[in-house]
Each structure stands twice: as structure tokens, then as C-alpha cells.
Backbone as ProteinMPNN parsed JSONL, in Angstrom:
{"seq_chain_A": "MKRHAPEPEVPTLRTRTPPDIKWLLNERAALAGEVSKAEVTQAGLRAKQARLEQQLAKAQFLTERAQCAQSRAQASMDALDATLALAHARVEPTAGGIVEAWAGRYGRRGALGAFVQEVLSAAAPEPLTTTVLMNLAARQFGITFPLSKDRRSFNKSVSGSLRGLHLRGLIEPLHDRQLGSHGRWRWKAPAASLDALRERAAEHSLEGAQAWR", "coords_chain_A": {"N_chain_A": [[162.264, 125.008, 190.711], [160.128, 127.16, 189.063], [156.763, 126.848, 188.6], [154.555, 127.565, 185.941], [151.395, 128.873, 185.798], [148.64, 127.275, 184.157], [147.447, 128.523, 181.077], [144.353, 130.172, 180.698], [141.587, 128.562, 179.017], [140.462, 129.638, 175.883], [137.255, 130.386, 175.078], [135.481, 128.849, 172.352], [134.17, 130.707, 169.787], [131.068, 130.653, 168.261], [130.26, 131.287, 165.056], [127.594, 132.963, 163.659], [125.539, 132.674, 160.872], [124.57, 135.396, 159.059], [121.161, 136.404, 158.613], [120.434, 137.417, 156.052], [122.476, 136.488, 154.342], [122.183, 133.728, 154.701], [119.65, 133.362, 153.606], [120.131, 134.004, 150.929], [121.958, 131.961, 150.256], [120.346, 129.674, 150.578], [118.43, 130.186, 148.624], [120.028, 130.083, 146.351], [120.853, 127.375, 146.434], [118.41, 126.109, 146.009], [117.848, 127.005, 143.401], [120.007, 125.861, 142.074], [119.294, 123.202, 142.306], [117.023, 123.174, 140.652], [118.237, 123.768, 138.192], [119.853, 121.484, 137.858], [117.875, 119.489, 137.723], [116.533, 120.314, 135.417], [118.529, 119.886, 133.509], [118.762, 117.089, 133.532], [116.185, 116.438, 132.661], [116.243, 117.557, 130.078], [118.2, 115.964, 128.889], [116.91, 113.478, 128.848], [114.77, 114.127, 127.176], [116.115, 114.767, 124.81], [117.144, 112.28, 124.106], [114.732, 110.94, 123.671], [113.781, 112.465, 121.539], [115.656, 111.779, 119.58], [115.016, 109.074, 119.194], [112.406, 109.349, 118.206], [112.905, 110.766, 115.874], [114.271, 108.846, 114.404], [112.206, 106.979, 114.108], [110.467, 108.553, 112.614], [111.958, 108.954, 110.279], [112.056, 106.327, 109.35], [109.322, 105.882, 108.95], [108.827, 107.749, 106.921], [110.415, 106.674, 104.886], [109.119, 104.192, 104.471], [106.645, 105.16, 103.687], [107.263, 106.428, 101.25], [108.052, 104.175, 99.821], [105.654, 102.755, 99.771], [104.134, 104.521, 98.269], [105.438, 104.336, 95.799], [104.88, 101.66, 95.189], [102.125, 101.861, 95.0], [101.903, 103.579, 92.786], [102.965, 101.976, 90.726], [101.109, 99.854, 90.744], [98.794, 101.28, 90.164], [99.347, 102.2, 87.574], [99.439, 99.764, 86.192], [96.813, 98.938, 86.605], [95.406, 100.953, 85.262], [96.194, 100.361, 82.676], [94.996, 97.86, 82.336], [92.307, 98.634, 82.52], [92.083, 100.178, 80.233], [92.498, 98.203, 78.322], [90.242, 96.575, 78.77], [88.248, 98.402, 78.077], [88.649, 98.627, 75.329], [88.422, 95.98, 74.37], [86.182, 94.867, 75.633], [83.757, 96.667, 75.895], [81.375, 96.912, 77.304], [81.799, 95.895, 79.803], [82.091, 96.601, 83.202], [84.873, 97.945, 84.774], [85.212, 97.946, 87.564], [83.727, 95.867, 88.479], [84.742, 93.567, 89.593], [85.383, 94.193, 92.153], [87.392, 94.713, 95.129], [90.259, 93.007, 95.95], [92.535, 91.565, 98.174], [95.325, 90.216, 97.175], [96.662, 86.984, 97.837], [98.414, 85.078, 96.795], [101.792, 84.69, 95.967], [102.766, 86.408, 97.856], [104.519, 85.41, 99.732], [106.348, 84.233, 98.059], [106.214, 81.194, 96.246], [103.097, 79.374, 96.555], [102.537, 78.022, 99.73], [105.098, 78.381, 100.57], [105.671, 79.76, 102.933], [104.761, 78.053, 105.0], [106.455, 75.888, 104.474], [108.919, 77.006, 105.039], [108.694, 77.574, 107.819], [108.417, 74.97, 108.762], [110.915, 73.919, 108.028], [112.672, 75.465, 109.606], [111.905, 74.815, 112.256], [112.429, 72.096, 112.216], [115.196, 72.096, 111.847], [115.985, 73.281, 114.213], [115.378, 71.436, 116.129], [116.191, 69.391, 118.977], [115.274, 71.668, 120.263], [112.835, 74.088, 121.251], [111.004, 76.73, 119.534], [109.773, 80.072, 119.692], [106.676, 81.637, 118.663], [107.076, 84.311, 118.042], [109.84, 84.444, 117.425], [109.874, 82.807, 115.163], [108.259, 84.355, 113.499], [109.899, 86.648, 113.142], [112.135, 85.523, 111.871], [110.95, 84.537, 109.518], [109.982, 86.911, 108.41], [112.38, 88.206, 107.81], [113.404, 86.368, 105.996], [111.614, 86.502, 103.81], [111.651, 89.157, 103.237], [109.843, 90.983, 104.437], [108.211, 93.797, 105.773], [106.76, 95.761, 108.446], [104.891, 98.249, 108.259], [102.651, 99.234, 109.605], [100.878, 98.473, 112.647], [98.804, 96.723, 112.191], [99.69, 95.302, 110.02], [101.668, 93.663, 111.075], [100.081, 92.132, 112.785], [98.535, 90.811, 110.895], [100.495, 89.274, 109.599], [101.249, 87.708, 111.708], [98.979, 86.122, 111.991], [99.196, 84.636, 109.649], [101.586, 83.167, 110.053], [100.83, 81.781, 112.36], [98.76, 80.288, 111.278], [100.209, 78.574, 109.6], [101.595, 77.151, 111.546], [99.49, 75.872, 112.862], [98.638, 74.193, 110.798], [100.907, 72.498, 110.513], [100.828, 71.332, 113.011], [98.416, 69.921, 112.955], [99.091, 68.029, 111.129], [100.72, 66.494, 112.612], [103.411, 67.065, 112.847], [104.645, 68.912, 114.491], [104.7, 69.99, 117.952], [102.9, 71.694, 120.52], [104.255, 73.566, 123.233], [102.985, 75.047, 125.1], [100.169, 76.378, 126.893], [97.51, 76.246, 125.033], [94.861, 76.845, 125.399], [94.807, 78.903, 127.223], [95.855, 80.887, 125.819], [98.59, 81.343, 125.88], [102.004, 82.5, 125.417], [103.238, 81.425, 122.361], [105.056, 78.413, 122.017], [106.843, 76.182, 120.154], [107.765, 72.903, 119.059], [109.675, 70.715, 117.042], [108.382, 67.602, 116.176], [109.618, 64.503, 116.619], [109.311, 61.815, 114.369], [107.554, 58.864, 115.238], [109.138, 55.751, 115.652], [108.634, 53.046, 113.433], [107.115, 49.746, 113.825], [108.415, 47.778, 112.37], [110.877, 49.01, 111.967], [111.828, 49.086, 114.57], [112.11, 46.358, 115.072], [114.109, 45.689, 113.219], [116.201, 47.202, 114.275], [116.538, 45.942, 116.744], [117.318, 43.421, 115.874], [119.773, 44.009, 114.677], [121.269, 44.809, 116.907], [121.317, 42.365, 118.281], [122.791, 40.789, 116.517], [125.238, 42.141, 116.52], [125.964, 41.708, 119.173], [126.278, 38.921, 119.203], [128.431, 38.572, 117.456], [130.394, 39.817, 118.91], [130.916, 38.021, 120.947], [132.236, 35.968, 119.759]], "CA_chain_A": [[161.737, 125.463, 189.432], [158.842, 127.818, 189.254], [155.742, 126.408, 187.658], [153.653, 128.588, 185.419], [149.974, 128.501, 185.832], [148.096, 127.053, 182.792], [146.689, 129.633, 180.54], [142.907, 129.866, 180.633], [141.1, 128.209, 177.679], [139.653, 130.676, 175.245], [136.02, 129.759, 174.561], [135.29, 128.93, 170.897], [133.018, 131.522, 169.422], [130.291, 130.145, 167.133], [129.814, 132.364, 164.173], [126.224, 132.795, 163.206], [125.357, 133.229, 159.53], [123.545, 136.446, 159.016], [119.925, 135.957, 157.937], [120.372, 137.76, 154.632], [123.362, 135.576, 153.613], [121.561, 132.415, 154.747], [118.536, 133.346, 152.649], [120.715, 133.966, 149.603], [122.516, 130.63, 150.018], [119.232, 128.745, 150.402], [117.834, 130.451, 147.322], [120.941, 129.572, 145.33], [120.793, 125.916, 146.459], [117.158, 125.715, 145.362], [118.002, 127.245, 141.979], [120.936, 124.843, 141.571], [118.51, 121.981, 142.159], [116.194, 123.303, 139.462], [119.124, 123.661, 137.034], [120.231, 120.078, 137.717], [116.687, 118.753, 137.278], [116.279, 120.689, 134.024], [119.543, 119.23, 132.674], [118.374, 115.677, 133.421], [114.989, 116.394, 131.812], [116.645, 117.816, 128.702], [118.917, 114.788, 128.379], [115.906, 112.474, 128.529], [113.992, 114.569, 126.01], [116.955, 114.651, 123.613], [117.174, 110.86, 123.733], [113.42, 110.638, 123.101], [113.727, 113.123, 120.235], [116.451, 110.987, 118.644], [114.24, 107.886, 118.851], [111.274, 109.757, 117.375], [113.428, 111.127, 114.553], [114.531, 107.587, 113.711], [110.914, 106.428, 113.717], [109.941, 109.401, 111.549], [112.706, 108.648, 109.06], [111.603, 105.018, 108.887], [107.96, 106.047, 108.438], [108.927, 108.443, 105.644], [110.938, 105.712, 103.911], [108.061, 103.237, 104.153], [105.607, 105.89, 102.951], [107.731, 106.589, 99.876], [108.01, 102.871, 99.164], [104.245, 102.451, 99.529], [103.699, 105.369, 97.157], [105.98, 103.742, 94.571], [104.09, 100.455, 94.914], [100.805, 102.314, 94.555], [102.032, 104.123, 91.43], [103.122, 100.855, 89.8], [99.832, 99.146, 90.662], [97.838, 102.146, 89.488], [99.674, 102.193, 86.145], [99.0, 98.476, 85.652], [95.355, 98.919, 86.611], [94.949, 101.823, 84.181], [96.404, 99.634, 81.423], [93.944, 96.846, 82.257], [91.047, 99.327, 82.229], [92.109, 100.553, 78.82], [92.314, 96.977, 77.544], [88.828, 96.199, 78.892], [87.436, 99.366, 77.333], [88.783, 98.34, 73.91], [87.978, 94.632, 74.013], [84.859, 94.577, 76.196], [83.315, 98.011, 76.288], [80.222, 96.857, 78.209], [82.214, 95.383, 81.12], [82.483, 97.616, 84.175], [86.159, 97.516, 85.356], [85.154, 97.785, 89.026], [82.778, 94.793, 88.829], [85.423, 92.538, 90.383], [85.599, 94.643, 93.526], [88.775, 94.864, 95.606], [90.736, 91.765, 96.566], [93.938, 91.567, 98.599], [95.86, 88.957, 96.649], [97.566, 86.249, 98.733], [99.428, 84.336, 96.043], [103.018, 85.408, 95.657], [103.225, 87.285, 98.928], [105.681, 84.769, 100.346], [106.901, 83.369, 97.033], [105.234, 80.214, 95.785], [102.12, 78.993, 97.565], [103.056, 77.032, 100.666], [106.499, 78.667, 100.911], [105.768, 80.167, 104.336], [104.668, 76.84, 105.819], [107.655, 75.083, 104.268], [110.02, 77.651, 105.758], [108.479, 77.344, 109.256], [108.72, 73.557, 108.999], [112.364, 73.735, 107.914], [113.336, 76.096, 110.745], [111.638, 74.02, 113.458], [113.137, 70.827, 112.075], [116.625, 72.345, 112.043], [116.228, 73.657, 115.61], [115.054, 70.309, 117.017], [114.957, 69.291, 119.774], [114.968, 72.913, 120.961], [111.621, 74.749, 120.75], [111.078, 78.12, 119.114], [108.532, 80.802, 119.937], [106.018, 82.19, 117.479], [107.718, 85.593, 117.729], [111.109, 84.164, 116.749], [109.538, 82.304, 113.834], [107.792, 85.5, 112.726], [111.039, 87.5, 112.787], [112.948, 84.809, 110.888], [110.207, 84.483, 108.265], [109.949, 88.263, 107.855], [113.684, 88.465, 107.206], [113.561, 85.47, 104.857], [110.792, 86.93, 102.678], [111.781, 90.6, 103.039], [108.574, 91.616, 104.801], [108.26, 94.819, 106.812], [105.465, 96.023, 109.069], [104.714, 99.698, 108.42], [101.596, 99.479, 110.584], [100.702, 97.367, 113.586], [97.88, 95.748, 111.611], [100.468, 94.451, 109.127], [102.305, 92.634, 111.907], [99.03, 91.217, 113.239], [98.171, 89.978, 109.747], [101.567, 88.296, 109.381], [101.168, 86.789, 112.846], [97.932, 85.152, 111.663], [99.716, 83.743, 108.609], [102.533, 82.241, 110.682], [100.05, 80.921, 113.255], [98.062, 79.329, 110.425], [101.177, 77.557, 109.187], [101.876, 76.317, 112.721], [98.327, 74.999, 113.067], [98.677, 73.152, 109.777], [101.95, 71.534, 110.864], [100.378, 70.608, 114.199], [97.384, 68.968, 112.534], [99.773, 66.937, 110.417], [101.5, 65.748, 113.586], [104.835, 67.308, 112.673], [105.147, 69.731, 115.594], [103.891, 69.918, 119.169], [102.946, 72.932, 121.302], [104.762, 73.459, 124.602], [102.302, 76.091, 125.851], [98.747, 76.131, 127.103], [96.816, 76.927, 123.942], [93.549, 77.332, 125.858], [94.985, 80.164, 127.943], [96.426, 81.885, 124.915], [99.945, 81.656, 126.316], [102.961, 82.795, 124.358], [103.444, 80.17, 121.646], [106.347, 77.737, 121.954], [106.615, 75.013, 119.322], [108.938, 72.031, 118.895], [109.564, 69.687, 116.021], [108.012, 66.312, 116.777], [110.313, 63.429, 115.924], [108.371, 60.753, 114.003], [107.683, 57.628, 116.009], [109.711, 54.648, 114.878], [107.665, 51.997, 113.12], [107.372, 48.462, 114.462], [109.432, 47.086, 111.576], [112.174, 49.641, 112.224], [112.268, 48.642, 115.89], [112.555, 44.964, 114.953], [115.403, 45.696, 112.536], [117.211, 47.705, 115.199], [116.787, 44.897, 117.741], [118.069, 42.35, 115.228], [121.144, 44.477, 114.5], [121.94, 44.744, 118.215], [121.557, 40.961, 118.61], [123.882, 40.309, 115.663], [126.488, 42.728, 117.012], [126.323, 41.03, 120.423], [126.753, 37.584, 118.917], [129.773, 38.678, 116.884], [131.338, 40.227, 119.949], [131.241, 36.871, 121.797], [132.998, 34.959, 119.017]], "C_chain_A": [[160.346, 126.013, 189.667], [157.883, 127.379, 188.182], [154.859, 127.576, 187.254], [152.222, 128.064, 185.45], [149.472, 128.329, 184.408], [147.266, 128.238, 182.348], [145.208, 129.256, 180.439], [142.484, 129.599, 179.199], [140.201, 129.315, 177.149], [138.407, 130.011, 174.667], [135.885, 129.992, 173.051], [134.017, 129.703, 170.6], [132.34, 130.947, 168.188], [129.794, 131.327, 166.305], [128.426, 132.042, 163.651], [126.068, 133.477, 161.853], [124.266, 134.283, 159.562], [122.337, 135.991, 158.213], [119.91, 136.264, 156.455], [121.248, 136.847, 153.797], [122.759, 134.17, 153.569], [120.431, 132.304, 153.727], [119.068, 133.247, 151.222], [121.281, 132.583, 149.267], [121.415, 129.598, 149.788], [118.576, 128.923, 149.029], [118.718, 129.9, 146.198], [120.901, 128.054, 145.275], [119.524, 125.417, 145.767], [117.246, 125.895, 143.848], [118.955, 126.236, 141.344], [120.222, 123.513, 141.383], [117.632, 122.013, 140.921], [117.021, 123.177, 138.187], [119.495, 122.201, 136.778], [119.065, 119.247, 137.193], [116.385, 119.04, 135.818], [117.27, 120.012, 133.085], [119.191, 117.761, 132.468], [117.167, 115.532, 132.504], [115.348, 116.589, 130.355], [117.371, 116.622, 128.096], [117.93, 113.688, 127.994], [115.096, 112.834, 127.297], [114.802, 114.482, 124.724], [117.032, 113.201, 123.143], [115.845, 110.447, 123.089], [113.272, 111.245, 121.717], [114.498, 112.324, 119.188], [115.687, 109.738, 118.217], [113.086, 108.238, 117.917], [111.74, 110.139, 115.963], [113.752, 109.875, 113.734], [113.225, 106.957, 113.234], [110.307, 107.229, 112.567], [110.64, 109.104, 110.231], [112.27, 107.307, 108.476], [110.206, 105.118, 108.287], [107.966, 106.748, 107.086], [109.431, 107.509, 104.542], [109.86, 104.731, 103.48], [106.926, 103.897, 103.374], [106.0, 106.055, 101.495], [107.687, 105.261, 99.121], [106.576, 102.458, 98.849], [103.693, 103.273, 98.372], [104.197, 104.829, 95.822], [105.182, 102.502, 94.178], [102.71, 100.834, 94.405], [100.853, 102.829, 93.122], [102.151, 103.008, 90.402], [101.801, 100.11, 89.621], [98.789, 99.966, 89.913], [98.082, 102.165, 87.98], [99.21, 100.893, 85.494], [97.483, 98.414, 85.574], [94.785, 99.788, 85.506], [95.1, 101.126, 82.824], [95.339, 98.561, 81.236], [92.599, 97.473, 81.931], [90.97, 99.716, 80.76], [91.884, 99.338, 77.931], [90.862, 96.522, 77.578], [87.945, 97.123, 78.059], [87.489, 99.091, 75.83], [88.168, 96.998, 73.524], [86.559, 94.326, 74.477], [84.295, 95.882, 76.754], [82.175, 97.986, 77.304], [80.583, 96.386, 79.626], [82.65, 96.538, 82.006], [83.783, 97.178, 84.862], [86.093, 97.247, 86.857], [84.24, 96.642, 89.458], [83.424, 93.725, 89.705], [85.681, 92.934, 91.815], [87.073, 94.828, 93.84], [89.168, 93.597, 96.351], [92.188, 91.944, 96.948], [94.529, 90.218, 98.219], [96.814, 88.322, 97.647], [98.732, 85.646, 97.964], [100.627, 85.22, 95.738], [103.533, 86.289, 96.769], [104.468, 86.727, 99.598], [106.364, 83.846, 99.333], [105.819, 82.415, 96.546], [104.294, 79.845, 96.923], [102.674, 77.86, 98.429], [104.478, 77.306, 101.107], [106.653, 79.038, 102.381], [105.722, 78.95, 105.252], [105.912, 75.971, 105.693], [108.839, 75.672, 105.023], [109.897, 77.415, 107.259], [108.824, 75.905, 109.607], [110.228, 73.319, 108.982], [113.092, 74.295, 109.133], [113.135, 75.267, 112.008], [112.369, 72.687, 113.402], [114.626, 71.002, 112.339], [116.943, 72.657, 113.496], [116.008, 72.509, 116.572], [116.312, 69.78, 117.701], [114.579, 70.565, 120.537], [113.695, 73.539, 120.379], [111.908, 76.178, 120.314], [109.736, 78.782, 119.371], [107.961, 81.315, 118.613], [106.681, 83.498, 117.058], [109.027, 85.395, 116.982], [110.846, 83.681, 115.326], [109.05, 83.442, 112.93], [108.957, 86.359, 112.243], [111.916, 86.834, 111.727], [112.261, 84.78, 109.53], [110.158, 85.862, 107.602], [111.274, 88.608, 107.185], [113.892, 87.611, 105.958], [112.833, 85.986, 103.617], [110.811, 88.447, 102.46], [110.517, 91.366, 103.357], [108.815, 92.636, 105.91], [106.852, 95.081, 107.305], [105.307, 97.526, 109.291], [103.69, 100.044, 109.489], [101.437, 98.254, 111.468], [99.772, 96.304, 113.014], [98.607, 94.813, 110.641], [101.156, 93.337, 109.903], [101.272, 91.64, 112.417], [98.61, 90.28, 112.111], [99.219, 88.899, 109.494], [101.583, 87.265, 110.51], [100.122, 85.719, 112.571], [98.414, 84.154, 110.616], [100.666, 82.71, 109.199], [101.794, 81.274, 111.602], [99.272, 79.883, 112.454], [98.982, 78.221, 109.942], [101.493, 76.606, 110.338], [100.707, 75.37, 113.001], [98.307, 73.868, 112.045], [99.722, 72.085, 110.076], [101.548, 70.7, 112.075], [99.324, 69.569, 113.837], [97.992, 67.783, 111.79], [100.659, 66.113, 111.343], [102.991, 65.964, 113.49], [105.45, 68.115, 113.808], [104.222, 69.576, 116.79], [104.013, 71.227, 119.936], [103.467, 72.659, 122.707], [104.156, 74.553, 125.472], [100.829, 75.701, 125.981], [97.962, 76.918, 126.063], [95.461, 77.467, 124.384], [93.654, 78.668, 126.568], [95.574, 81.245, 127.048], [97.832, 82.289, 125.307], [100.846, 81.929, 125.115], [103.367, 81.49, 123.689], [104.874, 79.671, 121.671], [106.108, 76.409, 121.24], [107.909, 74.235, 119.154], [108.655, 70.998, 117.821], [109.334, 68.333, 116.689], [108.662, 65.198, 115.973], [109.327, 62.323, 115.588], [108.64, 59.491, 114.803], [108.215, 56.515, 115.117], [108.672, 53.564, 114.647], [108.07, 50.695, 113.783], [108.45, 47.7, 113.703], [110.814, 47.663, 111.833], [112.717, 49.21, 113.583], [112.783, 47.204, 115.843], [113.913, 44.878, 114.277], [116.514, 46.162, 113.467], [117.555, 46.652, 116.247], [117.609, 43.773, 117.14], [119.527, 42.756, 115.027], [121.917, 44.41, 115.8], [122.254, 43.293, 118.589], [122.723, 40.404, 117.814], [125.212, 40.882, 116.14], [126.928, 42.047, 118.295], [126.867, 39.637, 120.18], [128.159, 37.61, 118.327], [130.807, 39.049, 117.926], [131.764, 39.056, 120.815], [132.056, 35.827, 121.056], [134.494, 35.083, 119.28]], "O_chain_A": [[159.517, 125.424, 190.36], [158.159, 127.522, 186.991], [154.476, 128.427, 188.057], [151.956, 126.902, 185.14], [149.817, 129.122, 183.532], [146.515, 128.849, 183.109], [144.879, 128.114, 180.12], [142.927, 130.278, 178.272], [139.327, 129.841, 177.839], [138.536, 129.128, 173.819], [136.115, 131.083, 172.53], [132.938, 129.384, 171.1], [132.993, 130.773, 167.16], [129.053, 132.199, 166.757], [128.162, 130.911, 163.243], [126.396, 134.65, 161.678], [123.164, 134.04, 160.053], [122.484, 135.264, 157.231], [119.422, 135.454, 155.667], [120.869, 136.456, 152.693], [122.812, 133.499, 152.539], [120.277, 131.277, 153.067], [118.529, 132.504, 150.402], [121.115, 132.089, 148.151], [121.535, 128.745, 148.909], [118.216, 127.952, 148.364], [118.224, 129.328, 145.226], [120.914, 127.484, 144.184], [119.555, 124.429, 145.033], [116.777, 125.044, 143.093], [118.741, 125.804, 140.212], [120.495, 122.781, 140.432], [117.504, 121.011, 140.218], [116.582, 122.561, 137.215], [119.46, 121.732, 135.641], [119.247, 118.398, 136.321], [116.026, 118.136, 135.063], [116.9, 119.607, 131.983], [119.306, 117.244, 131.357], [117.117, 114.626, 131.672], [114.834, 115.886, 129.485], [117.178, 116.304, 126.922], [118.08, 113.044, 126.956], [114.773, 111.975, 126.476], [114.258, 114.163, 123.667], [116.991, 112.922, 121.945], [115.821, 109.71, 122.103], [112.705, 110.621, 120.82], [114.055, 112.201, 118.046], [115.693, 109.371, 117.042], [112.815, 107.518, 116.956], [111.049, 109.866, 114.981], [113.535, 109.844, 112.523], [113.136, 106.464, 112.109], [109.707, 106.66, 111.656], [109.994, 109.012, 109.187], [112.13, 107.166, 107.262], [109.927, 104.521, 107.247], [107.196, 106.385, 106.197], [108.942, 107.545, 103.413], [109.693, 104.46, 102.291], [106.317, 103.273, 102.506], [105.18, 105.85, 100.6], [107.333, 105.215, 97.943], [106.307, 101.883, 97.795], [102.882, 102.782, 97.586], [103.472, 104.858, 94.828], [104.849, 102.304, 93.01], [102.186, 100.204, 93.486], [99.953, 102.552, 92.329], [101.53, 103.065, 89.341], [101.414, 99.773, 88.502], [98.002, 99.431, 89.133], [97.133, 102.147, 87.197], [98.661, 100.902, 84.392], [96.925, 97.903, 84.603], [93.795, 99.418, 84.874], [94.256, 101.274, 81.94], [94.835, 98.363, 80.131], [91.827, 96.913, 81.152], [89.921, 99.597, 80.127], [91.181, 99.413, 76.923], [90.306, 96.13, 76.552], [87.002, 96.669, 77.411], [86.499, 99.294, 75.127], [87.49, 96.879, 72.504], [85.819, 93.613, 73.8], [84.364, 96.14, 77.956], [82.018, 98.928, 78.08], [79.761, 96.473, 80.538], [83.48, 97.356, 81.609], [83.796, 96.118, 85.486], [86.838, 96.411, 87.368], [83.997, 96.455, 90.65], [82.736, 93.052, 90.472], [86.143, 92.119, 92.614], [87.893, 95.066, 92.953], [88.478, 93.173, 97.277], [92.99, 92.419, 96.144], [94.263, 89.206, 98.867], [97.661, 88.996, 98.233], [99.88, 85.69, 98.407], [100.478, 86.362, 95.303], [104.616, 86.863, 96.655], [105.364, 87.476, 99.986], [106.896, 82.8, 99.705], [104.65, 82.787, 96.446], [104.636, 79.981, 98.098], [103.208, 76.874, 97.92], [105.026, 76.564, 101.923], [107.647, 78.678, 103.012], [106.536, 78.822, 106.167], [106.372, 75.387, 106.674], [109.661, 74.942, 105.578], [110.888, 77.089, 107.912], [109.452, 75.647, 110.633], [110.754, 72.597, 109.829], [114.025, 73.671, 109.639], [114.087, 75.037, 112.754], [112.869, 72.204, 114.418], [115.249, 70.156, 112.981], [118.034, 72.345, 113.974], [116.416, 72.597, 117.731], [117.376, 69.723, 117.085], [113.666, 70.544, 121.363], [113.493, 73.525, 119.165], [112.929, 76.759, 120.681], [108.689, 78.141, 119.282], [108.656, 81.411, 117.602], [106.832, 83.768, 115.866], [109.298, 86.1, 116.01], [111.525, 84.104, 114.39], [109.382, 83.488, 111.745], [109.002, 86.752, 111.078], [112.384, 87.493, 110.798], [112.909, 84.975, 108.502], [110.276, 85.972, 106.382], [111.296, 89.227, 106.121], [114.483, 88.068, 104.979], [113.363, 85.919, 102.507], [110.086, 88.966, 101.611], [110.151, 92.294, 102.637], [109.537, 92.364, 106.869], [105.873, 94.681, 106.675], [105.56, 98.021, 110.389], [103.843, 101.036, 110.201], [101.81, 97.144, 111.09], [99.926, 95.119, 113.311], [98.195, 93.668, 110.457], [101.219, 92.198, 109.44], [101.543, 90.44, 112.48], [98.359, 89.097, 112.341], [98.88, 87.75, 109.211], [101.893, 86.094, 110.289], [100.337, 84.545, 112.875], [98.085, 82.969, 110.681], [100.571, 81.522, 108.89], [102.097, 80.081, 111.622], [99.134, 78.738, 112.884], [98.581, 77.059, 109.88], [101.64, 75.402, 110.132], [100.914, 74.204, 113.336], [97.998, 72.725, 112.381], [99.454, 70.895, 109.913], [101.879, 69.518, 112.164], [99.344, 68.456, 114.363], [97.461, 66.673, 111.827], [101.281, 65.143, 110.909], [103.768, 65.15, 113.988], [106.65, 68.012, 114.061], [103.099, 69.089, 116.66], [105.095, 71.81, 120.004], [103.15, 71.628, 123.301], [104.751, 74.944, 126.476], [100.327, 74.823, 125.279], [97.775, 78.127, 126.205], [94.962, 78.436, 123.812], [92.725, 79.475, 126.532], [95.765, 82.383, 127.476], [98.235, 83.434, 125.1], [100.503, 81.635, 123.97], [103.793, 80.551, 124.363], [105.803, 80.423, 121.379], [105.275, 75.609, 121.666], [108.998, 74.807, 119.111], [107.545, 70.478, 117.708], [110.016, 67.976, 117.649], [108.321, 64.967, 114.813], [108.56, 61.92, 116.462], [109.787, 59.099, 115.017], [107.792, 56.363, 113.971], [107.922, 53.206, 115.554], [109.201, 50.54, 114.245], [109.301, 47.05, 114.311], [111.8, 46.93, 111.91], [113.92, 48.994, 113.736], [113.772, 46.871, 116.496], [114.772, 44.1, 114.694], [117.616, 45.612, 113.466], [118.722, 46.483, 116.601], [118.493, 43.225, 117.799], [120.424, 41.93, 115.19], [123.08, 44.007, 115.815], [123.315, 43.008, 119.143], [123.543, 39.649, 118.338], [126.216, 40.168, 116.16], [128.121, 41.825, 118.501], [127.802, 39.205, 120.855], [128.988, 36.763, 118.662], [131.965, 38.641, 117.834], [132.862, 39.078, 121.371], [132.53, 34.876, 121.678], [135.282, 34.311, 118.735]]}, "name": "protein", "num_of_chains": 1, "seq": "MKRHAPEPEVPTLRTRTPPDIKWLLNERAALAGEVSKAEVTQAGLRAKQARLEQQLAKAQFLTERAQCAQSRAQASMDALDATLALAHARVEPTAGGIVEAWAGRYGRRGALGAFVQEVLSAAAPEPLTTTVLMNLAARQFGITFPLSKDRRSFNKSVSGSLRGLHLRGLIEPLHDRQLGSHGRWRWKAPAASLDALRERAAEHSLEGAQAWR"}
């Protein structure tokens, strides 16, 4: 049998991209990157726009409600001025100055402290933070915070109620008050009196004696 000689291997030719095509491809890749980046940026901006529109709508609603409250108060004040002018013409209506009334803001006086006490007592023995208590109280009394200063003012009111309960020995802080740490408060179970302890001990002794009969 006659053997055939192996055919010579054909060397693989490496095609080289022409410079003009390579430049065009690189330019297109760079532009594609810019398009992709712009799409991501637009998506983030649209989400931010949606959040801002929600905040704007809320601000407009609160502004309209504040305007209504102002109109009602102004009408009442005008009526009082007219009454003063008729009954006491020499009295200057503005002599009393401007006072931000506290009474009635949270219902009857002491209602805020009573609510905080009730919530902490119901949650015992688990503690609650000042922020949680603020949110619960705001929902309970229908309070909103159009401005940051309104929330700070309400925070002071809730903190004042907590201080009062602490001074009365009804609650205990679980945070370092000197460092101004985030407030955590827990209902403090009243200590059993000596008479109550004696009664409890006597009941246990009587139950033990009956069990041995």
C-alpha cells in the first residue's frame, strides 16, 4: 500500500482590523457607555422627582390646612376685637400680646402624659424609644409636623412627659442620659410592700401545709 505524504499545514492568517474601523468601533463603544450612564442617571432623577412631587403635594395640603386654620382664627379674633370695641372702647386689643395656647392641644390637660404612661405600662416589660412614643402619640392625637420645628416642639412635650413619669418613679431610663443617647424607657413595676410579701409567704406556707395532709 502506498502511503500518501501528509498535506502541509496551512498557516492561520490573523486578520488585522483596519485603523479606521477600529476607531469607529471604539467611538461607538464610548458613546454606548455614555448612553447607558445617561439612562441610569435619568432613572435616578425620575425617582427623585417622584419623591419631591409627593413632598410638594404634602406641603401644599398642609399649607391649605394652615390657611384654613388661620382664616378661622382670624375671623374669631376680628369678632373679639369688635366686641372689645363696643364694650370697652379704651382697651387696646393687642395689649395681651401673642400667646401660643397649650391647653387643648392634646385634648384635656395631662392627656399626653396619661397616654405615654398607658403605652409604656401596656408594653412592659419591653422598653420603648422616645421616637416610637412620639409617633404613637402623634397618631393618637392627630398631630402632623409641617415643619421640622414642629417635630422638635412635640419632642420636647413627649420628653417632658417622660421626665415627669420618671420623677414619679413610674418609669426607668435604659440609656445614658448624660451622653444624650437615644432615649429608651421601660415601665417600672412597683416594688411589693412588706405586708404584701408577708401575705404571699403566708399563702405559700398554707398551701404547703395542705399539700402534706
